[in-house]
mmCIF file of C-alpha atoms in Angstrom:
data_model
loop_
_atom_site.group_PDB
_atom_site.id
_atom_site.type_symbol
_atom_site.label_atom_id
_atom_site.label_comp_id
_atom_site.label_asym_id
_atom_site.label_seq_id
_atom_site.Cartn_x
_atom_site.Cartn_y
_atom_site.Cartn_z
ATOM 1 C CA UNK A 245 -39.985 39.230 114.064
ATOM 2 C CA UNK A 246 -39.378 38.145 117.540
ATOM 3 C CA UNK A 247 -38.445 34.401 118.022
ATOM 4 C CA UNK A 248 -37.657 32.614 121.359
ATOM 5 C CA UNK A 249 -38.181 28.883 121.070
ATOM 6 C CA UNK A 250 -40.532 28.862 118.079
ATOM 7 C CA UNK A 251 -39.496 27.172 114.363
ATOM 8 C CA UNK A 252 -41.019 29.050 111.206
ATOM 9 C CA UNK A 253 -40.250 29.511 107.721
ATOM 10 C CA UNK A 254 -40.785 32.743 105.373
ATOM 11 C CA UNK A 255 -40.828 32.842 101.636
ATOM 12 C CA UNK A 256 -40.738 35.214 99.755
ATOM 13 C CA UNK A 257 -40.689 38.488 102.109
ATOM 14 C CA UNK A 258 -39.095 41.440 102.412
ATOM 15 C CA UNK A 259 -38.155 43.377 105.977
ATOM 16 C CA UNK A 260 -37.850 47.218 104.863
ATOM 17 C CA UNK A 261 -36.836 50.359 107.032
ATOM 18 C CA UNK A 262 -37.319 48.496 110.411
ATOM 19 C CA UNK A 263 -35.976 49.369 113.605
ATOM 20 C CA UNK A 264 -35.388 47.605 116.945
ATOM 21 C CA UNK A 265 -32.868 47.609 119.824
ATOM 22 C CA UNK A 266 -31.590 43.763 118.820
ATOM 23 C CA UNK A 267 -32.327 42.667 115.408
ATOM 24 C CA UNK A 268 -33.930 45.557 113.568
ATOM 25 C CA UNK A 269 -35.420 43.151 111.118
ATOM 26 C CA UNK A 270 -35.662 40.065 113.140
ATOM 27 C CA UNK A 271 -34.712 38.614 116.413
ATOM 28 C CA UNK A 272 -33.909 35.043 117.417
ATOM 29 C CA UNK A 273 -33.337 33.746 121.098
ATOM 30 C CA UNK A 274 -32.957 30.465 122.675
ATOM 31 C CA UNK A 275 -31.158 27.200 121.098
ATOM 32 C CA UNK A 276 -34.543 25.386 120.084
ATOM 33 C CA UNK A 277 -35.029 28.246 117.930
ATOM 34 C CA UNK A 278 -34.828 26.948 114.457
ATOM 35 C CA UNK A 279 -35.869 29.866 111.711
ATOM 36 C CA UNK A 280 -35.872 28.834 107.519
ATOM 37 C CA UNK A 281 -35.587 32.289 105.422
ATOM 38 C CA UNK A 282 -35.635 31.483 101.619
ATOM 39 C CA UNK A 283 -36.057 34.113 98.754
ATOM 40 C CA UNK A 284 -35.924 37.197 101.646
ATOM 41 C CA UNK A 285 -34.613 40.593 101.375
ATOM 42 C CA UNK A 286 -33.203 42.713 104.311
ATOM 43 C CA UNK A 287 -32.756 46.178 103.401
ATOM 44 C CA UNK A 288 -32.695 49.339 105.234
ATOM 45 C CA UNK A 289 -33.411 48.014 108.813
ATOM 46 C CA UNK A 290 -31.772 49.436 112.005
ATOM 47 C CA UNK A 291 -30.551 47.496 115.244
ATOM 48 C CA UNK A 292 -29.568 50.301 117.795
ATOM 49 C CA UNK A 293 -27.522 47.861 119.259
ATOM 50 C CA UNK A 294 -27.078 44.497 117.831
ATOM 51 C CA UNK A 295 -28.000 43.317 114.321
ATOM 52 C CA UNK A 296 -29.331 45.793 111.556
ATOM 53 C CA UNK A 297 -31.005 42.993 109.565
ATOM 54 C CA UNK A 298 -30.888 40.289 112.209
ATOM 55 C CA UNK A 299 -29.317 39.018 115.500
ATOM 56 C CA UNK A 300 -28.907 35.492 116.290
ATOM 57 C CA UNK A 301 -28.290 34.801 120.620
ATOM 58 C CA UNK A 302 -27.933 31.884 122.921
ATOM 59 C CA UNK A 303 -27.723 28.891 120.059
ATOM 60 C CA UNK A 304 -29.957 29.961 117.395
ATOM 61 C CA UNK A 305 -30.057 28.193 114.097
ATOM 62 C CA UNK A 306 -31.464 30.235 111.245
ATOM 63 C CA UNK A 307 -31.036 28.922 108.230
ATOM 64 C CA UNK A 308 -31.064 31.633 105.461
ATOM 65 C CA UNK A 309 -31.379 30.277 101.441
ATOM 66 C CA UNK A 310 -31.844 33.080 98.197
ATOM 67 C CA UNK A 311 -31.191 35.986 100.527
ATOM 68 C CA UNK A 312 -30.132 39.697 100.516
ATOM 69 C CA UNK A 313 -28.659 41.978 103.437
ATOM 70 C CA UNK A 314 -28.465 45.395 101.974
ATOM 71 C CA UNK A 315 -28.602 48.688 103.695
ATOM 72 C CA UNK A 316 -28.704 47.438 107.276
ATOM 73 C CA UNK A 317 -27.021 49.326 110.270
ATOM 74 C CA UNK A 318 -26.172 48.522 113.632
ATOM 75 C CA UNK A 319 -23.191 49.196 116.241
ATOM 76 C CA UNK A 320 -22.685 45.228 115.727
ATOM 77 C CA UNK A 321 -23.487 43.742 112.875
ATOM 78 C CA UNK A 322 -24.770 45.671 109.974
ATOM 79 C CA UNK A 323 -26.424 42.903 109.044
ATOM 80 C CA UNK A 324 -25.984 39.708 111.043
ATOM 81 C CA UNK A 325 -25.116 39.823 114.854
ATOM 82 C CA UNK A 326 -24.785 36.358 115.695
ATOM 83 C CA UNK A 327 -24.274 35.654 119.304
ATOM 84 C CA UNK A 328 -23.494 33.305 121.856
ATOM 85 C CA UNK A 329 -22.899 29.833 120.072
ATOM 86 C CA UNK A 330 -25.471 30.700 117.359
ATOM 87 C CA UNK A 331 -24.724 28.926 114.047
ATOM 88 C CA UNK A 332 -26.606 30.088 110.943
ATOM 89 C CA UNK A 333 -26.292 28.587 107.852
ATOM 90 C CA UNK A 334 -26.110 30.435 104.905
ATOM 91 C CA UNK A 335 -26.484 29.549 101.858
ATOM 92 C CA UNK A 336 -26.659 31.943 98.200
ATOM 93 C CA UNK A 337 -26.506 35.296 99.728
ATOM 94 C CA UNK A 338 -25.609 38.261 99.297
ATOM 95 C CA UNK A 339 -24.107 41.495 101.723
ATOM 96 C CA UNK A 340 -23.595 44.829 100.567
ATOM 97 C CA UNK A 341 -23.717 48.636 101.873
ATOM 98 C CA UNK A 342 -24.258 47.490 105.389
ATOM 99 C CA UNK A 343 -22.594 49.158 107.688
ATOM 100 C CA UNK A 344 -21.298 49.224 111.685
ATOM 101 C CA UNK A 345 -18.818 50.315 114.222
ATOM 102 C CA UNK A 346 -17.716 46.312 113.923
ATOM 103 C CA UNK A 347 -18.517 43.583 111.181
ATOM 104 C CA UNK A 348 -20.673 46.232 108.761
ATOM 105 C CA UNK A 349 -21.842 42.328 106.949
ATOM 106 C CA UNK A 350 -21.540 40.089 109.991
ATOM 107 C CA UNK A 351 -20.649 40.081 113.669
ATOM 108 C CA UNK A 352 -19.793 36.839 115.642
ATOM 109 C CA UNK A 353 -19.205 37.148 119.203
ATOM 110 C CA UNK A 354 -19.215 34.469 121.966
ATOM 111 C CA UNK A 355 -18.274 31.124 119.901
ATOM 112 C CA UNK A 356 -20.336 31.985 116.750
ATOM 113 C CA UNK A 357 -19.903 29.769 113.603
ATOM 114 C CA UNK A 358 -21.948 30.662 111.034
ATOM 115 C CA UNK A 359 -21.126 28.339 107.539
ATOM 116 C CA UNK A 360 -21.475 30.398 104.326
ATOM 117 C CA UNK A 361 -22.063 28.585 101.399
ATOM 118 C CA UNK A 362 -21.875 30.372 97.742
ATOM 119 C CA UNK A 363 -21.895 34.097 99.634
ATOM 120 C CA UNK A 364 -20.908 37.469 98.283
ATOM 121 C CA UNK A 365 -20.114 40.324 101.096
ATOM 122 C CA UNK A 366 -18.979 43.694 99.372
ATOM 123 C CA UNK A 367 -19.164 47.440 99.752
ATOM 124 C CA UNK A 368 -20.158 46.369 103.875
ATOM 125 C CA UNK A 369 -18.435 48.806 106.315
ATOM 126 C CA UNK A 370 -16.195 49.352 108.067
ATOM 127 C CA UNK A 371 -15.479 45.562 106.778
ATOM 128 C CA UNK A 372 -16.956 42.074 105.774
ATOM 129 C CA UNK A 373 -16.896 40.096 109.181
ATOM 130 C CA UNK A 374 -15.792 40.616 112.141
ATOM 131 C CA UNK A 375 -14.935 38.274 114.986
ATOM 132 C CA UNK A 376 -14.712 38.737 118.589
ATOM 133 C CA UNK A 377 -13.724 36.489 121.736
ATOM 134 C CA UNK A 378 -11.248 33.892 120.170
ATOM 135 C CA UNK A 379 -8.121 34.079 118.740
ATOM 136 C CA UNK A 380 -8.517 31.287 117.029
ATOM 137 C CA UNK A 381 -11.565 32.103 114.874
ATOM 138 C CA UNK A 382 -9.982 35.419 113.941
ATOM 139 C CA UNK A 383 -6.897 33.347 112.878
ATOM 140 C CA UNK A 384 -8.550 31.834 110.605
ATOM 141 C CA UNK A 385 -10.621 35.195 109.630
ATOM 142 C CA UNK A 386 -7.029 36.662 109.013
ATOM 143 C CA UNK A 387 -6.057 33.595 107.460
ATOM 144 C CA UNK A 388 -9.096 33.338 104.699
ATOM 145 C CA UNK A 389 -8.610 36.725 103.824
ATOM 146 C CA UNK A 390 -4.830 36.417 103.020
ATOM 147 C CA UNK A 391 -3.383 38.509 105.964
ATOM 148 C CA UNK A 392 -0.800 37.942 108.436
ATOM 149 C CA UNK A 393 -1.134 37.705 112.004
#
């Protein structure tokens, strides 16, 4: 799925063994973009760049309810790339056996906040989340996960 501007919902679907440059099972541009996922499965899709499952940009607002990420790949994001000021909500999902060079469950870059509600992330490589750009968010990454900065 490609989405610049547009609001939809899906129920009930599955994206399987896709591949794209951004977002190998979907794509979402532009801040009006408002996307509602519930009961939907991600598995085995490729981003040769950004987002193995899905990538987020420039203000995007997905909200994902009931979902899976499993098997995704990407450089960014095995999963989730979500960029520039995009902030997904996420709520009763699950991440595992994704994998990337950086954030093998979820990427942020550029002022990301994504809110996860009642998530699981394991088994994702080279690591759960990964943040880049502020200090602050990873912080409070480091912070969450018990470490020491």
């Amino acid at each position: 799925i490609y989405n610049e501007g547009g609001s939809y919902t899906l129920n009930d679907v599955t994206f399987l063994d896709n591949e794209s440059y951004n977002g190998g099972g979907m794509l979402q541009v532009a801040s009006s973009s408002t996307s509602t996922f519930n009961n939907v499965t991600f598995s085995g899709n490729k981003g040769t760049l950004f987002g193995g499952g899905g990538f987020s940009s420039t203000g995007g607002s997905a909200v994902f309810t009931n979902v899976t990420f499993s098997g995704n790949a990407a450089p960014r994001g095995g999963a989730i790339h979500n960029h520039w000021i995009s902030t997904p909500l996420l709520v009763n999902v699950a991440f595992y056996g994704n994998s990337a060079t950086n954030g093998g469950g979820i990427y942020n870059s550029y002022r990301s906040a994504p809110t996860l509600v009642n998530a699981i992330l394991w088994g994702d490589l080279p690591g759960e989340i990964d943040v880049e750009t502020y200090q602050v968010q990873r912080a409070a990454l480091a912070s969450a996960r018990g470490e020491r900065r």
